[in-house]
Amino acid sequence: METFCSYDGTERFWDANLTWYTENPDFTKCFQNTFLVWIPCIYLWLCFPIYFIYLQRNNQGYIRMSHLNKAKTALGFLLWLVCWADLFYSFWERSQSIYRAPVFVVSPTVLGITMLLATFIIQYERIKGVQSSGVMLNFWFIALLCAIIIFRSKVIHALKQGASVDVFRDVTFYIYFLLVLVELILAAFSDQPPLFSERVNDPNPCPESSASFLSKITFWWISRMMVEGYKRPLENKDLWSLNKDDTSVEVVPVLAKNWEKEYLKAKKQPFKMTYSPKKADKQSEPNDEIREEAEALIVKTPAKDVQPSLFKALYKTFGPYFFMSSFFKIIHDILMFSGPEILKLLIKFVRDKNAPDWQGYLYTGLLFFCACLQTLILHKYFHICFVTGLRLKTAIIGVVYRKALVISNSARRTSTIGEIVNLMSVDAQRFMDLATYINMIWSAPLQVVLALYLLWENLGPSVLAGVAVMILLVPVNAVIAMKTKKYQVVQMKCKDNRIKLMNEILNGIKVLKLYAWELAFKEKVLGIRQEELKVLKKSAYLSAVGTFTWVCAPFLVALSTFSVYVLIDPSNVLDAEKAFVSLALFNILRFPLNMLPMVISSMVQASVSLKRLRVFLSHEELEPDSIIREPQKNGHGCIDMRNATFSWSKSDPPSLKEINLTIPEGSLVAVVGQVGCGKSSLLSALLGEMEKKDGFVAMKGGVAYVPQQAWIQNASLKDNILFGRERKEPVYKKVLEACALLPDLEILPSGDRTEIGEKGVNLSGGQKQRVSLARAVYCNADVYLLDDPLSAVDAHVGKHIFEKVIGPKGLLKDKTRILVTHGVSYLPHVDSIIVMVDGKITEVGSYQELLEQDGAFAEFLRTYANAEQNNTQEVPSPTEEKHMENGMLINEKGETLQRQLSVSSDTKSTQQNSTADLQKSGAEKEDWKLTEADKAKTGRVKSAVFWEYMKATGLLLSFLSVILFLCNHVSSLASNYWLSLWTDDEVVNGTQRNTKMRLSVYGALGMSQGIAVFGYSTTVSLGGVLASRYLHMDLLHNVLRFPMSFFERTPSGNLVNRFSKEMDTIDSTIPQIIKMFMGSLFNVIGACIIILIATPIVAVIIPPLGLLYFFVQRFYVATSRQLKRLESVSRSPVYSHFNETLLGASVIRAFGEQKQFIHVSDSRVDENQRAYYPSIVSNRWLAIRLEFVGNCIVLFASLFAVISRHTLSPGLVGLSVSYALQVTAYLNWLVRMSSELETNIVAVERVKEYADLEQEAPWTLQETKPESRWPHEGKIEFHNYCLRYREDLDLALKNINATVQGGEKVGIVGRTGAGKSSLTLGLFRINEAASGEIVIDGCNIAKIGLHDLRFKLTIIPQDPVLFSGSLRMNLDPFEKYTDDEIWSALELAHLKNFVSGLPDKLNHECAEGGENLSIGQRQLVCLARALLRKTKILVLDEATAAVDLETDGLIQSTIRKEFEDCTVITIAHRLNTIMDYTRVMVLDRGQIVEFNSPSNLLQKKGCFYNMAKDSGLV
């Protein structure tokens, strides 16, 4: 090296006296010319190949030449020229016979070529669209650092007396130095975005991609949003668009594809040898499975079950990007140990009084630099992890959603809606959380090994004592983790059940209120909750033990190590260097050791989630091929079924047996039969919703489907009808008119732009059905499957729809139509009739043929159709035809009879507009919103919320835990201070005195610390359980006490959210966060106190740093909290859309609209992630700024220690710097925890927000409680009774005056929306009277408790609602009746045969919403409920709409017989059911028009007569 540097070999490469042992250090010339020049070159040449490949793969598009780029390139060339000027100067010297060392040729050559490379990279980056380059910035930075050292040396040399100066080389060097400095400054700026990038047309692009490198690593680019968020609460419009790589469109298909591959691989596995290659192409045809099974048996391959690996699919999708994070993690882990090593040097420096001062400053600078570098790298690492987590969640939600659309019915039964929603929310979240930890699996062992190595260097074999303690603690932690997992599974199960029950309660709240069953269900929920709390309590004790081991582990390790160290050999002296460096290392060790069990439990949780997801994603799918769908061609039939047998799942007995059926194109076919004979199943089979066991089914052309229970989206009425197709005005108008929707539009607050609530709450049953029909008609398919669409509408509307839409003259006259119906009057008009009995087709033929055959059908008709028959066959006369215009009846005088919006028993949120309002055109009315979205609260979380939580835990417990926290931290500080005193004991003859006394006090302080930890941990956890118990009871009680109007306004998603997400937060998250928050708060305070004791001068620095910290914190919390709120608000639509999709999956599939729904779901997920992404970044922004504050504390603690080193003992320096090193981590935790606490305590706020809303009247009032026999005769009087649905609406009922005598049978009729249902709602006080009163048997019902009233009335509601649970529970939740009574009620309700045929009889489990009973059967169950209660007053609301005529007759006769001496009030659409009633009340527009016996009314020829004529009864 020496000869390389100088011609004669006199120049030395390294001289320690010149560089280290001196007050004024410098490097040798040789070192400067070689090493310092080559470092930047080596760096760039090493980076180049990797970077080049990276740029080739990631092409962002091309950037135009800008001034910035031109400047960078020009300077690069100049630098190359400057370097080679030196080279040519050397050659020129040669020619002058001045011989220089080889270094003067080699170094400029290398440097010159490197500068050319740099210039090339600058241009190549521009072509590949890199706006700001980290590689180049680092290169210029390293080059400048090296140049500064040479620069200083040259200046010092030039200032020496009589020094020889090489003028040319010095001048070129100064120019080089200046150019590098300018290049560095230019490299810090970012270039313009590439041409044609998506960012250009994005209204609000994310600033990240165009930020400069420095801005990216310090997350400076988000500062603008932080400032905005501090000034005013952020709103949705302030959020940036997602980066393209994070959107659903990019992420989900990749995972879906990878999972598909894995799935097929696993499917093929067991049958390897049976597969000939030809067949392998057909992998994914599910109906091959049975054949494969058979083959596998023949060859006797070991058909072991190979599960497709979801993990592999995830790994393939996200692995590559995620591995970048591992690279950063390794660097960070190594840097972590720089702290203790530099601390060691620093303590040595303080002890050695002769060392030159600059060494101390060097150590301080190094400590600060390493800490800052560590910060930047760590947060880059976290950022990658979090973004991976975000993509994971997006992908999982997307995949689950897509799967839910194709999952078969049998699989749907195994996963309830609640469970599937949990997959999306809870399990996806688990993966998101795991992504940030998973690297700890290898990183933690690495950190442990490094730490142990350094400890061994420091203390020798006595480290093993500490290691032994750690190893002993591992199984303890493992046991805790296992137990926790077990409890978690139990808790999840309880939670699933509770949410499922809550879901049903909220869906059927109407029925609960009408039957006054709230208390029974409240008890059921609290029963489940009790189990859940038991588990929570156990987990609380466990977590206390966990925290105890967690906090005490480092101390026990230190104690055991130090005691072994000082006791095995008296000459082992515990000095400051050994003690505090070891302590710092133990502190580092503490993190991986605590993290490992956490990561493992997190992985265990994620593996549970992984399994749940895998099971769900492997569910069998519907087989699209079971029905051969051909495009419309001329064939002999449009629908062809031969020997087809269908069941609902593979294991079920067939529901449809040997169906043979050919339906010619364009014909209208009616399907009739008893309740539960398989009419709806026939349609489902045609849609491919059932398992085909056998036979052949073909269907030509597109399908439209109208289900029996209309499925309505939460969107505008228009969107419900268009269903994703473009709007063609004339067609749309025609459809509205044909479906009799025009009059409804006039009444809806903003015409067809009115928003319809979840499940269509603000439409009556009839309107829902008509909207559902309109959707089908608008889509213009070839085949129409209509499942009893006419049952829910009034007779005259039904007639209108049949004429205009379904019948031989309707809009659909050229289409193939299959109509399931109970209405006899339509049968003569159809082409053929299919009669079904018990899943078989018994007769097929036209109306006349079937009558002539004189089979079951003729029998059925004779009984029912005598009255109806005579008229319906006549075609209405033209004069009559004229009265119907736009589905509105027009009187002779031409006044419009306004059909008001029916407020079915389903709703009251409809606005009843005055006629004046209706004159306004629809366009003028603004779009009317019904449901209230979850609102985001703004501003700080009020201290009142914390106070609420403390009250919920109990004030005594709260204060006790604070005191225990204090004890713990005081003893912890004391023990470390004691250690520093111990290390400063002077050493006599190589030993320290009082070792035993020092050791025992140290131990005692540690023990007291442990006891305090256990105490506070237990109190906080138990307090948490108490609080969550109290809050849940409160919430449940309040929700059940809300009036019906509340449930219509509030989407059920919001309420379920309160019971699942928010309750879960209160159960398990808040207590943990409180513990960590208090812990880190006291830690920070303790550290500051220690540093102040050691170097009081720090007092000058701490206040400004504290202020800075406080500002950053406030900035951050304001933004972060709001982002968190926006995120949770945008989460609700994801789930509510998902819920909606699951409910309407069959409709979506029938219409083939899956793509559109997937698109909506994706965009909602992206909308949610748009709020989540900035909140991740803001976390990083904050952490970097805070750690900078922490690093400043380290800087000043060590700086002042160096300055006052002559007055400080090494022990104190060690103590203060080792505490300062920890401050960074604590500060970070503190802000994280304080903001976590604020964001999570919002859960308490949201749960409590339902405590202050208005409640319905009290359930029981002791003072006015009526006697137990009341009502004894059942006389009902209305006195000037008025009712309105909401304060701002018109009256729905106006001045009703009527008296119903006890035992009378009264029918209520009227057009849709005349106020029929309103009357019953008033009777049950679902809505309170606006004025006037209702008196039953002399008792004003407004004066008594709601339950006292509702228990004495019985209603059979329009929509039969069942709850999941046994049949018995559905009939008698309070268990008041004996089995015999229940059986007799079932017998009267004509259900006895059905129920006794079930395997479990009365304990037959009803599915969610009663889905395993047909709608007719559900209706009969409701009848059985009524028969059981047997009250004096019975209200029937359209109770027989969904039943066939025969059953209807049975029900009517049962009611006549059983309720003979009771008052019966019936709201009827089918007038024939009330012809034999004592009196009929005709309502119109909320007023009584006629009230008399049916025969009198018919003679009067008024409204009733007209209606009867419409129904063909006159």
Coordinates of C-alpha atoms in Angstrom, one line a residue, residues 986-1243:
E986 CA -14.7 2.0 45.6
V987 CA -12.6 -1.1 44.9
V988 CA -10.2 -2.2 47.6
N989 CA -7.7 -4.9 46.8
G990 CA -9.7 -5.8 43.7
T991 CA -12.9 -6.4 45.7
Q992 CA -15.9 -4.4 46.8
R993 CA -17.2 -4.3 50.3
N994 CA -20.9 -4.6 51.3
T995 CA -21.7 -6.8 48.3
K996 CA -24.2 -8.9 50.2
M997 CA -26.0 -5.9 51.6
R998 CA -26.2 -4.2 48.2
L999 CA -27.5 -7.4 46.6
S1000 CA -30.2 -8.1 49.1
V1001 CA -31.6 -4.5 49.0
Y1002 CA -31.5 -4.7 45.2
G1003 CA -33.5 -7.9 45.3
A1004 CA -36.0 -6.7 47.9
L1005 CA -36.8 -3.6 45.7
G1006 CA -37.3 -5.9 42.8
M1007 CA -39.7 -8.1 44.7
S1008 CA -41.9 -5.2 45.8
Q1009 CA -42.0 -4.1 42.1
G1010 CA -43.3 -7.5 41.2
I1011 CA -46.1 -7.5 43.8
A1012 CA -47.3 -4.1 42.6
V1013 CA -47.3 -5.2 39.0
F1014 CA -49.5 -8.2 39.8
G1015 CA -51.8 -6.0 41.8
Y1016 CA -52.4 -3.4 39.2
S1017 CA -52.7 -5.9 36.4
T1018 CA -55.5 -7.8 38.2
T1019 CA -57.4 -4.6 39.2
V1020 CA -57.3 -3.2 35.7
S1021 CA -58.4 -6.4 34.1
L1022 CA -61.2 -7.1 36.5
G1023 CA -62.3 -3.5 36.3
G1024 CA -62.5 -4.0 32.5
V1025 CA -64.7 -7.0 32.9
L1026 CA -67.0 -5.2 35.3
A1027 CA -67.2 -2.2 32.9
S1028 CA -68.0 -4.2 29.9
R1029 CA -70.7 -6.1 31.7
Y1030 CA -72.3 -2.9 32.9
L1031 CA -72.0 -1.2 29.5
H1032 CA -73.5 -4.1 27.6
M1033 CA -76.4 -4.5 29.9
D1034 CA -77.1 -0.8 29.6
L1035 CA -76.9 -0.9 25.8
L1036 CA -79.1 -3.9 25.4
H1037 CA -81.7 -2.5 27.7
N1038 CA -81.7 0.8 25.9
V1039 CA -81.9 -0.7 22.5
L1040 CA -84.9 -2.9 23.4
R1041 CA -86.6 0.2 24.9
F1042 CA -86.4 2.3 21.7
P1043 CA -89.6 3.0 19.8
M1044 CA -90.1 1.3 16.4
S1045 CA -89.3 4.6 14.5
F1046 CA -85.7 4.4 15.8
F1047 CA -85.2 1.0 14.1
E1048 CA -86.5 2.2 10.8
R1049 CA -84.2 5.2 10.8
T1050 CA -81.1 3.2 11.9
P1051 CA -79.6 0.6 9.6
S1052 CA -79.2 -2.7 11.5
G1053 CA -75.5 -2.7 10.5
N1054 CA -74.9 0.2 12.9
L1055 CA -76.6 -1.5 15.8
V1056 CA -74.9 -4.8 15.1
N1057 CA -71.6 -2.9 14.9
R1058 CA -72.2 -1.6 18.4
F1059 CA -72.8 -5.0 19.8
S1060 CA -70.0 -6.7 18.0
K1061 CA -67.1 -4.4 17.2
E1062 CA -67.5 -1.8 19.9
M1063 CA -68.4 -4.3 22.6
D1064 CA -65.4 -6.4 21.6
T1065 CA -63.1 -3.4 21.9
I1066 CA -64.5 -2.7 25.4
D1067 CA -64.2 -6.4 26.4
S1068 CA -60.6 -7.1 25.3
T1069 CA -58.8 -4.1 24.0
I1070 CA -59.4 -1.2 26.4
P1071 CA -58.1 -2.8 29.6
Q1072 CA -54.8 -3.9 27.8
I1073 CA -54.4 -0.4 26.4
I1074 CA -55.0 1.2 29.7
K1075 CA -52.2 -1.0 31.3
M1076 CA -49.8 -0.1 28.5
F1077 CA -50.6 3.6 28.6
M1078 CA -50.1 3.9 32.3
G1079 CA -47.0 1.9 32.1
S1080 CA -45.4 4.0 29.4
L1081 CA -46.5 7.2 31.0
F1082 CA -44.8 6.4 34.3
N1083 CA -41.7 5.1 32.4
V1084 CA -41.2 8.4 30.6
I1085 CA -41.6 10.4 33.7
G1086 CA -39.2 8.1 35.6
A1087 CA -36.6 8.4 32.9
C1088 CA -36.8 12.1 32.9
I1089 CA -36.4 12.2 36.7
I1090 CA -33.3 10.0 36.5
I1091 CA -31.7 12.1 33.8
L1092 CA -32.3 15.2 35.8
I1093 CA -30.7 13.7 38.9
A1094 CA -27.6 12.8 37.0
T1095 CA -27.2 15.9 34.9
P1096 CA -29.4 18.7 36.2
I1097 CA -28.4 21.0 33.3
V1098 CA -30.7 18.9 31.1
A1099 CA -33.5 20.8 32.8
V1100 CA -32.8 23.5 30.2
I1101 CA -33.5 21.2 27.3
I1102 CA -36.5 19.1 28.6
P1103 CA -39.1 21.9 28.5
P1104 CA -38.5 22.8 24.8
L1105 CA -38.4 19.1 23.9
G1106 CA -41.5 18.5 25.9
L1107 CA -43.3 21.4 24.1
L1108 CA -42.2 20.0 20.7
Y1109 CA -43.4 16.6 21.8
F1110 CA -46.7 18.0 22.9
F1111 CA -47.3 19.9 19.6
V1112 CA -46.5 16.9 17.5
Q1113 CA -48.8 14.8 19.7
R1114 CA -51.7 17.2 19.4
F1115 CA -51.3 17.6 15.7
Y1116 CA -51.2 13.9 15.3
V1117 CA -54.1 13.0 17.6
A1118 CA -56.4 15.5 16.0
T1119 CA -55.8 14.0 12.6
S1120 CA -55.5 10.4 13.6
R1121 CA -58.7 10.4 15.6
Q1122 CA -60.6 11.8 12.8
L1123 CA -59.1 9.4 10.3
K1124 CA -60.0 6.5 12.6
R1125 CA -63.6 7.8 12.8
L1126 CA -63.8 8.2 9.0
E1127 CA -62.4 4.7 8.7
S1128 CA -65.0 3.2 11.0
V1129 CA -67.8 5.1 9.4
S1130 CA -66.8 3.9 6.0
R1131 CA -66.6 0.4 7.3
S1132 CA -70.3 0.1 8.0
P1133 CA -71.3 0.3 4.2
V1134 CA -68.9 -2.6 3.4
Y1135 CA -70.8 -4.8 5.9
S1136 CA -74.3 -3.6 5.1
H1137 CA -73.7 -4.1 1.4
F1138 CA -72.4 -7.6 2.2
N1139 CA -75.4 -8.4 4.3
E1140 CA -77.7 -7.2 1.6
T1141 CA -75.8 -9.3 -1.0
L1142 CA -76.1 -12.4 1.1
L1143 CA -79.9 -11.9 1.5
G1144 CA -80.4 -11.3 -2.2
A1145 CA -77.8 -13.7 -3.6
S1146 CA -80.3 -15.8 -5.4
V1147 CA -81.8 -12.7 -7.1
I1148 CA -78.4 -11.4 -8.0
R1149 CA -77.5 -14.8 -9.6
A1150 CA -80.8 -15.1 -11.4
F1151 CA -80.2 -11.7 -13.1
G1152 CA -76.5 -12.4 -13.6
E1153 CA -75.5 -9.2 -11.9
Q1154 CA -72.6 -10.6 -9.9
K1155 CA -70.0 -8.4 -11.7
Q1156 CA -71.8 -5.2 -10.8
F1157 CA -72.1 -6.2 -7.1
I1158 CA -68.5 -7.3 -6.9
H1159 CA -67.6 -3.9 -8.3
V1160 CA -69.7 -2.1 -5.7
S1161 CA -68.2 -4.1 -2.9
D1162 CA -64.7 -3.5 -4.2
S1163 CA -65.2 0.3 -4.4
R1164 CA -66.6 0.3 -0.8
V1165 CA -63.6 -1.6 0.5
D1166 CA -61.3 0.9 -1.3
E1167 CA -63.3 3.7 0.1
N1168 CA -62.7 2.3 3.6
Q1169 CA -59.0 1.7 2.9
R1170 CA -58.7 5.3 1.6
A1171 CA -59.2 6.4 5.2
Y1172 CA -57.1 3.7 6.7
Y1173 CA -54.0 4.3 4.5
P1174 CA -53.4 7.9 5.8
S1175 CA -53.9 6.7 9.3
I1176 CA -51.1 4.2 8.9
V1177 CA -48.9 6.9 7.4
S1178 CA -49.8 9.4 10.1
N1179 CA -48.6 6.8 12.6
R1180 CA -45.3 6.6 10.9
W1181 CA -45.1 10.4 10.6
L1182 CA -45.6 10.7 14.3
A1183 CA -43.2 8.0 15.3
I1184 CA -40.4 9.4 13.3
R1185 CA -40.9 12.9 14.8
L1186 CA -41.2 11.5 18.4
E1187 CA -38.2 9.3 18.1
F1188 CA -36.4 12.3 17.0
V1189 CA -37.4 14.0 20.2
G1190 CA -36.3 10.9 22.1
N1191 CA -33.0 10.8 20.1
C1192 CA -32.4 14.5 21.2
I1193 CA -32.8 13.5 24.8
V1194 CA -30.2 10.8 24.3
L1195 CA -28.0 13.4 22.5
F1196 CA -28.3 15.9 25.4
A1197 CA -28.0 13.4 28.2
S1198 CA -24.7 12.1 26.7
L1199 CA -23.5 15.5 25.6
F1200 CA -23.9 17.0 29.1
A1201 CA -22.4 13.9 30.6
V1202 CA -19.3 14.5 28.4
I1203 CA -19.2 18.2 29.2
S1204 CA -19.4 17.6 33.0
R1205 CA -17.4 14.4 32.9
H1206 CA -15.0 15.6 35.6
T1207 CA -17.6 15.9 38.2
L1208 CA -19.8 12.8 37.4
S1209 CA -19.3 9.3 38.6
P1210 CA -19.3 6.6 35.9
G1211 CA -22.3 5.0 37.6
L1212 CA -24.5 8.0 37.2
V1213 CA -23.5 8.5 33.5
G1214 CA -24.3 4.9 32.9
L1215 CA -27.7 5.2 34.7
S1216 CA -28.7 8.4 32.9
V1217 CA -27.6 7.3 29.4
S1218 CA -29.1 3.8 29.7
Y1219 CA -32.4 5.4 30.7
A1220 CA -32.2 8.0 27.9
L1221 CA -31.7 5.1 25.4
Q1222 CA -35.1 3.7 26.6
V1223 CA -36.9 7.0 26.4
T1224 CA -37.3 6.8 22.7
A1225 CA -39.2 3.5 22.8
Y1226 CA -41.3 4.7 25.7
L1227 CA -42.2 8.0 24.1
N1228 CA -43.3 6.2 21.0
W1229 CA -45.4 3.8 23.0
L1230 CA -46.9 6.6 25.0
V1231 CA -48.2 8.5 22.0
R1232 CA -49.3 5.3 20.3
M1233 CA -51.1 4.3 23.4
S1234 CA -52.6 7.6 24.2
S1235 CA -54.0 7.9 20.7
E1236 CA -55.0 4.2 20.8
L1237 CA -56.8 4.9 24.1
E1238 CA -58.5 7.9 22.5
T1239 CA -59.6 6.0 19.4
N1240 CA -60.7 3.0 21.3
I1241 CA -62.5 4.8 24.1
V1242 CA -64.7 6.0 21.2
A1243 CA -66.3 2.6 21.6

